[in-house]
Structure formats: structure tokens, C-alpha cells
PDB file of C-alpha atoms in Angstrom:
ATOM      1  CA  UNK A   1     110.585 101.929  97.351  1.00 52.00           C
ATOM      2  CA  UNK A   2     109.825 100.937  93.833  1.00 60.00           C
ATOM      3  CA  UNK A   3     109.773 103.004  90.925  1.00 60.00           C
ATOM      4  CA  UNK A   4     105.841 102.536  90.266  1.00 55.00           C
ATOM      5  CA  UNK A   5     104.980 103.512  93.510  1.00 50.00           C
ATOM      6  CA  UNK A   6     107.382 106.685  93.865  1.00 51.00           C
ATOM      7  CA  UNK A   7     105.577 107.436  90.561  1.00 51.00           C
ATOM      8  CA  UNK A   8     101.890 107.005  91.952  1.00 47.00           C
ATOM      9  CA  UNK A   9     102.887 108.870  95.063  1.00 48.00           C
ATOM     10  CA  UNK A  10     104.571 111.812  93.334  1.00 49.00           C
ATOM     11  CA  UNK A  11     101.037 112.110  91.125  1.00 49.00           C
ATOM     12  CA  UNK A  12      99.025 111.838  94.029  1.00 49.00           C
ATOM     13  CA  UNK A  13     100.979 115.117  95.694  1.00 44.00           C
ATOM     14  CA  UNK A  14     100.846 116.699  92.443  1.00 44.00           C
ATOM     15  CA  UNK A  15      97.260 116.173  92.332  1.00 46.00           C
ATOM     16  CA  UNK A  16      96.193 117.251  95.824  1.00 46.00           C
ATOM     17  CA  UNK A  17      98.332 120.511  96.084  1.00 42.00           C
ATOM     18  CA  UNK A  18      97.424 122.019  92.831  1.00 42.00           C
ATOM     19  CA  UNK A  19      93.015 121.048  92.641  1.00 43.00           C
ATOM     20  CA  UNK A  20      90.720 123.355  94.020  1.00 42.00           C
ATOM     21  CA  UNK A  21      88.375 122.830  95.821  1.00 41.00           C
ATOM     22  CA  UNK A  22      85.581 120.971  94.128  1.00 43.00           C
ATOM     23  CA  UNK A  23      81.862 120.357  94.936  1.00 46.00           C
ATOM     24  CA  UNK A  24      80.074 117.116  94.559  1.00 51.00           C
ATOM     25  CA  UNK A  25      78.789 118.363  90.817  1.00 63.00           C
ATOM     26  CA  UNK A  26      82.575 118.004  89.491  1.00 83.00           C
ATOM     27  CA  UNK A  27      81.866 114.384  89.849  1.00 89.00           C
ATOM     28  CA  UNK A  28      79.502 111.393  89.470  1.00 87.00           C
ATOM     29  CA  UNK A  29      78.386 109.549  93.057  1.00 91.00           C
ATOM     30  CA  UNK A  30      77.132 106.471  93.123  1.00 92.00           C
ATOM     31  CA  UNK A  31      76.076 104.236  96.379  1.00 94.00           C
ATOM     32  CA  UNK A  32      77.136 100.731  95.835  1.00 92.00           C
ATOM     33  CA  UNK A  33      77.242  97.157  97.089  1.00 92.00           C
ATOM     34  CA  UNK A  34      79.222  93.408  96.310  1.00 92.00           C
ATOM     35  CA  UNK A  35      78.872  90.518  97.317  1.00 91.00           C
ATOM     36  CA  UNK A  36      82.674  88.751  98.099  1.00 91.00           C
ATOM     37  CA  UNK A  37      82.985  85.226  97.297  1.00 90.00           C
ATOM     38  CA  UNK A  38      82.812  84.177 100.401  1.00 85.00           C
ATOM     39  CA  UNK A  39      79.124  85.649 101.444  1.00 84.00           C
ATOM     40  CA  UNK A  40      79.910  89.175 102.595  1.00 85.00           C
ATOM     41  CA  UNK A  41      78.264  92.347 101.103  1.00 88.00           C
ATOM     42  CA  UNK A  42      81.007  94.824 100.886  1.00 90.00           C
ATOM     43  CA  UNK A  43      79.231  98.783 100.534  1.00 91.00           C
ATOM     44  CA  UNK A  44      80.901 101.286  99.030  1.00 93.00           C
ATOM     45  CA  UNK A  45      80.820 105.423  97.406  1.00 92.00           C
ATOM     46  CA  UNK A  46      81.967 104.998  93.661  1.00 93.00           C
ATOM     47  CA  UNK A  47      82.593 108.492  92.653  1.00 91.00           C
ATOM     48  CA  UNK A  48      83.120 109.024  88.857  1.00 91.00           C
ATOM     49  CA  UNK A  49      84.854 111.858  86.639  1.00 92.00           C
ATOM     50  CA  UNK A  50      81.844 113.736  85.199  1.00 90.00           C
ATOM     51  CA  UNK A  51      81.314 111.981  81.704  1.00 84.00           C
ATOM     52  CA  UNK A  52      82.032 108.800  82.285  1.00 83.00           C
ATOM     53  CA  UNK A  53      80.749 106.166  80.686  1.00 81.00           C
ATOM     54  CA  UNK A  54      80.942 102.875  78.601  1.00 81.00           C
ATOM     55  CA  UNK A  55      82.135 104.772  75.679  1.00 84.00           C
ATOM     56  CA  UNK A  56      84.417 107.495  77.935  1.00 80.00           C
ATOM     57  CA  UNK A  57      86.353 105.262  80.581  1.00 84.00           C
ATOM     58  CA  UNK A  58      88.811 106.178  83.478  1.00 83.00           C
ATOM     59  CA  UNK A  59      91.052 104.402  85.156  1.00 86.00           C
ATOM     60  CA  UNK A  60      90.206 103.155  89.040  1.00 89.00           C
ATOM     61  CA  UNK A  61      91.641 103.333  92.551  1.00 89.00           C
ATOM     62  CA  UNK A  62      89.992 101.339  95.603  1.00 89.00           C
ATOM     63  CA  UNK A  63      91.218 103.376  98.812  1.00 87.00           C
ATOM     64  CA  UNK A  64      91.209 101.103 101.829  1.00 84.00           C
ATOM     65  CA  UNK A  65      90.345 102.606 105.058  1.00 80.00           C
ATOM     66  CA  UNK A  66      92.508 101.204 108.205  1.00 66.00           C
ATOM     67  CA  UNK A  67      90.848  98.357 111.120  1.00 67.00           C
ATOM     68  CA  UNK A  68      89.344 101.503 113.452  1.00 68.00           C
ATOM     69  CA  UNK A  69      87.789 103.393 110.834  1.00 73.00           C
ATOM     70  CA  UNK A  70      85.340 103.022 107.494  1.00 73.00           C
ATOM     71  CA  UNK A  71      85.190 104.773 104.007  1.00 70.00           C
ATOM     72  CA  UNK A  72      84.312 107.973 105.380  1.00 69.00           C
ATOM     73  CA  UNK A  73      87.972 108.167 106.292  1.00 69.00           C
ATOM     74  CA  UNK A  74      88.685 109.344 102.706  1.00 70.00           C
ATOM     75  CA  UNK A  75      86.204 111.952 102.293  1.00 79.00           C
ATOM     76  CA  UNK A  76      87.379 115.388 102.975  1.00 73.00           C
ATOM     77  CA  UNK A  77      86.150 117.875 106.271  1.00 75.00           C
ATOM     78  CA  UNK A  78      84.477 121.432 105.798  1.00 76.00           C
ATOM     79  CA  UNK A  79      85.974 122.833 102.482  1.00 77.00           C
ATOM     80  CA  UNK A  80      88.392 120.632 102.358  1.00 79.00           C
ATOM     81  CA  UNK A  81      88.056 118.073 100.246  1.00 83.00           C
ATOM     82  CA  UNK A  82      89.620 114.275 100.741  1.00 81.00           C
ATOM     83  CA  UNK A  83      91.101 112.290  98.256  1.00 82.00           C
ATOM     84  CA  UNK A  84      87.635 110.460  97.476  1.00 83.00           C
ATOM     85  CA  UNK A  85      86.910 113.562  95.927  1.00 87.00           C
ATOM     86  CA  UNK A  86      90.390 114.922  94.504  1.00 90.00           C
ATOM     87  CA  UNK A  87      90.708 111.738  92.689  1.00 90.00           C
ATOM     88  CA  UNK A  88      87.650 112.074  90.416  1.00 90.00           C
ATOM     89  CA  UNK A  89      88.408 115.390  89.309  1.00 90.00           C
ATOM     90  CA  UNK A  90      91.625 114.731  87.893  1.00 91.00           C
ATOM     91  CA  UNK A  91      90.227 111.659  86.153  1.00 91.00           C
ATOM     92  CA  UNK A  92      90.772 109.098  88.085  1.00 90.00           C
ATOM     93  CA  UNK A  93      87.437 107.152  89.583  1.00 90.00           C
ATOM     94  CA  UNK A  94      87.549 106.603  93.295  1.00 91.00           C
ATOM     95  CA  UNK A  95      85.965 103.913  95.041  1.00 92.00           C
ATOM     96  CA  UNK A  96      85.968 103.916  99.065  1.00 92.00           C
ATOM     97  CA  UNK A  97      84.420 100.792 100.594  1.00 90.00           C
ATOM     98  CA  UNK A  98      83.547  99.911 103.920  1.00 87.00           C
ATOM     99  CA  UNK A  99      86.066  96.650 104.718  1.00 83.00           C
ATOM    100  CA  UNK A 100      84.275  93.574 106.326  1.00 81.00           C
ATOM    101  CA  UNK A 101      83.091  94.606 109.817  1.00 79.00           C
ATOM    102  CA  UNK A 102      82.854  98.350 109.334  1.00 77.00           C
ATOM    103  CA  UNK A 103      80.769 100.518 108.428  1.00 77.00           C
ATOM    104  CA  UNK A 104      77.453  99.421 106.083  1.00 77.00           C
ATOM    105  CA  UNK A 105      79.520  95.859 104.815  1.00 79.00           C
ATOM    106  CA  UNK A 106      77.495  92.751 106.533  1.00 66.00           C
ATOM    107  CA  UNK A 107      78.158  89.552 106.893  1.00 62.00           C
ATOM    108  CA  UNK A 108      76.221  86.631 106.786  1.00 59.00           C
ATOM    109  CA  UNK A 109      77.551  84.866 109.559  1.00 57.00           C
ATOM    110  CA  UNK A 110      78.163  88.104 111.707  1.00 52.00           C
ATOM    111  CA  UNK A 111      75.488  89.359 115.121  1.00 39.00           C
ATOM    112  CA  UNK A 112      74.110  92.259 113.640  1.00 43.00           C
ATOM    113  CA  UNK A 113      74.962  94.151 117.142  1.00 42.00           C
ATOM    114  CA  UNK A 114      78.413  93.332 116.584  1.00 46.00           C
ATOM    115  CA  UNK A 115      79.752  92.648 113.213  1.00 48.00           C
ATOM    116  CA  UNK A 116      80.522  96.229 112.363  1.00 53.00           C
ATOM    117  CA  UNK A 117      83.511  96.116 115.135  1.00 55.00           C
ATOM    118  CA  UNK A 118      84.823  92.594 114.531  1.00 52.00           C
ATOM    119  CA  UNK A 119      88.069  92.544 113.546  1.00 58.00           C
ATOM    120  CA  UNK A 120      89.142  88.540 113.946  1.00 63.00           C
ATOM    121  CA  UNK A 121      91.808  87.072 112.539  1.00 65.00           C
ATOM    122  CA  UNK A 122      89.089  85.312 110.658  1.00 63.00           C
ATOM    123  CA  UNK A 123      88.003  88.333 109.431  1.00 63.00           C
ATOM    124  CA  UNK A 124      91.096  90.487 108.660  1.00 71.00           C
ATOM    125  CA  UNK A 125      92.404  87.092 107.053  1.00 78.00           C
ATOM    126  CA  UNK A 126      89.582  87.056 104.106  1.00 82.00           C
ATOM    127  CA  UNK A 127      89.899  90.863 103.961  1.00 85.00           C
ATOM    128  CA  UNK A 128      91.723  90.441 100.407  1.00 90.00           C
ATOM    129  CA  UNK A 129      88.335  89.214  99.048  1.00 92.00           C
ATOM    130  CA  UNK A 130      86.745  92.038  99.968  1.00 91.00           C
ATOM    131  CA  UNK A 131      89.249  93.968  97.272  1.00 90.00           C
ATOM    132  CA  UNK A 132      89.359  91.091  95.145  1.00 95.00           C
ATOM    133  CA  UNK A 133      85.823  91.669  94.621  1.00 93.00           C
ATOM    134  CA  UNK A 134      86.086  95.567  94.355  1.00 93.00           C
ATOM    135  CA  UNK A 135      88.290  94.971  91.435  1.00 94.00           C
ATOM    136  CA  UNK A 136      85.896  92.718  89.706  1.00 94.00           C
ATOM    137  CA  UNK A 137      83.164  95.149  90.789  1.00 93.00           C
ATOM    138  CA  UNK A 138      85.082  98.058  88.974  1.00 93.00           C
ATOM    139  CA  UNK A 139      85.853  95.852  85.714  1.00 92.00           C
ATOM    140  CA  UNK A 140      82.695  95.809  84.809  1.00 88.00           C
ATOM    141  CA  UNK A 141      81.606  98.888  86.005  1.00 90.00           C
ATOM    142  CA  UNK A 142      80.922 101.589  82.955  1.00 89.00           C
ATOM    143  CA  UNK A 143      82.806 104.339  82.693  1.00 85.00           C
ATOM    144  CA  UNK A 144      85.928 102.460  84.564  1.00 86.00           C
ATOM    145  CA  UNK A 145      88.804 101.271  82.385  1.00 87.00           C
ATOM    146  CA  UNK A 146      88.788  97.564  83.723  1.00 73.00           C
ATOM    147  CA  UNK A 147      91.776  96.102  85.438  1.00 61.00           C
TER     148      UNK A 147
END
């Protein structure tokens, strides 16, 4: 493992063991949507340290749910929250999207009936746009310290 990544991983522990837990008024939601590059519209739950704005700006993470599942995967269950929500209150903004095929995230040249289970090699192959366009989507987002 590499040095940045032991160091983003040891922060991330830190952060979960020692946070209470928080309600949603400890932090900013917004409902959001992108279009990719290549015609899909990626939805998402931005969710912002309280205070944030063009003038007060945090720095990002995009948390990527796996093939099976969608953004909910990062939210927490009962009292317990999930990293969508740890993350904002220790000033950091989380953004969870729903990956191409799951979820809310359409696609033009998807069935309706079945685009939110497709997982083709097409698919997962173009799945970097999908962050690609997070990132771009978070640049110019206020309140988010651009990448």
C-alpha cells in the first residue's frame, strides 16, 4: 500500500470511531444530477458540512457503490450513521452517486424496464465517465474546494 492511501485510511478510522452520531441538520443535503459525456444522467446525494459555501469551501470525496448495489449503500441503518453522513461532519463533503445502471442514473440508450440492472461490459467499461463527470460536477460546485 502507498503512503497516501494508508494516510486516507487511517483518517477515515479516526473519523468513524470517534463522531457521534449525527442527524441530517449537522449537514447540508442536496439531490443532484450530471450528465456524463457520453449521454448518461448520473443522480446523486451531495451532502455538505453545514456552512459551506463559495466563500467557505471543503474538500470532496465521491464514494462509489459496488455492481449489485446503488448510493444508498453508503448511508448509515437505524442510529447508525454511514460514511455519507460521517464524512460531512468532519468537513469533508460527500457525494454518493448512483453508477450507470443503478439506481435513479438513466441512460439514453438503455429500456427503461431494464437499464437499472445492466451491467455490460459496455457499461462497466464507460463507468470512469460517470466519476469523471462527478469530479467536474464537484469543481464547480460551491462550497467544494475543486479538484
Amino acid at each position: 500500500m502507498n503512503k497516501m492511501f494508508k494516510t486516507c485510511l487511517s483518517i477515515f478510522v479516526l473519523i468513524s470511531m470517534s463522531l457521534p452520531v449525527m442527524s441530517s441538520d449537522h449537514y447540508i443535503t442536496k439531490e443532484i444530477n450530471y450528465e456524463t459525456e457520453d449521454g448518461w444522467t448520473i443522480s446523486g446525494t451531495l451532502r455538505l458540512p453545514p456552512g459551506a459555501s463559495r466563500n467557505n469551501q471543503y474538500p470532496a470525496m465521491i464514494l462509489l457503490h459496488e455492481k449489485e448495489h446503488d448510493r444508498n449503500e453508503f448511508v448509515g441503518i437505524g442510529d447508525n450513521p454511514g460514511l455519507a453522513q460521517v464524512l460531512p461532519t468532519a468537513g469533508i463533503a460527500a457525494l454518493n452517486i448512483d453508477l450507470r445502471g443503478r439506481g435513479l442514473s438513466m441512460g439514453d440508450d438503455q429500456p427503461v424496464e431494464y437499464e437499472r440492472h445492466d451491467f455490460a461490459f459496455s457499461t462497466n467499461d464507460n463507468t470512469y465517465l460517470d466519476i469523471k463527470a462527478g469530479m467536474e460536477f464537484l469543481r464547480d460546485f460551491p462550497g467544494v474546494d475543486g479538484f
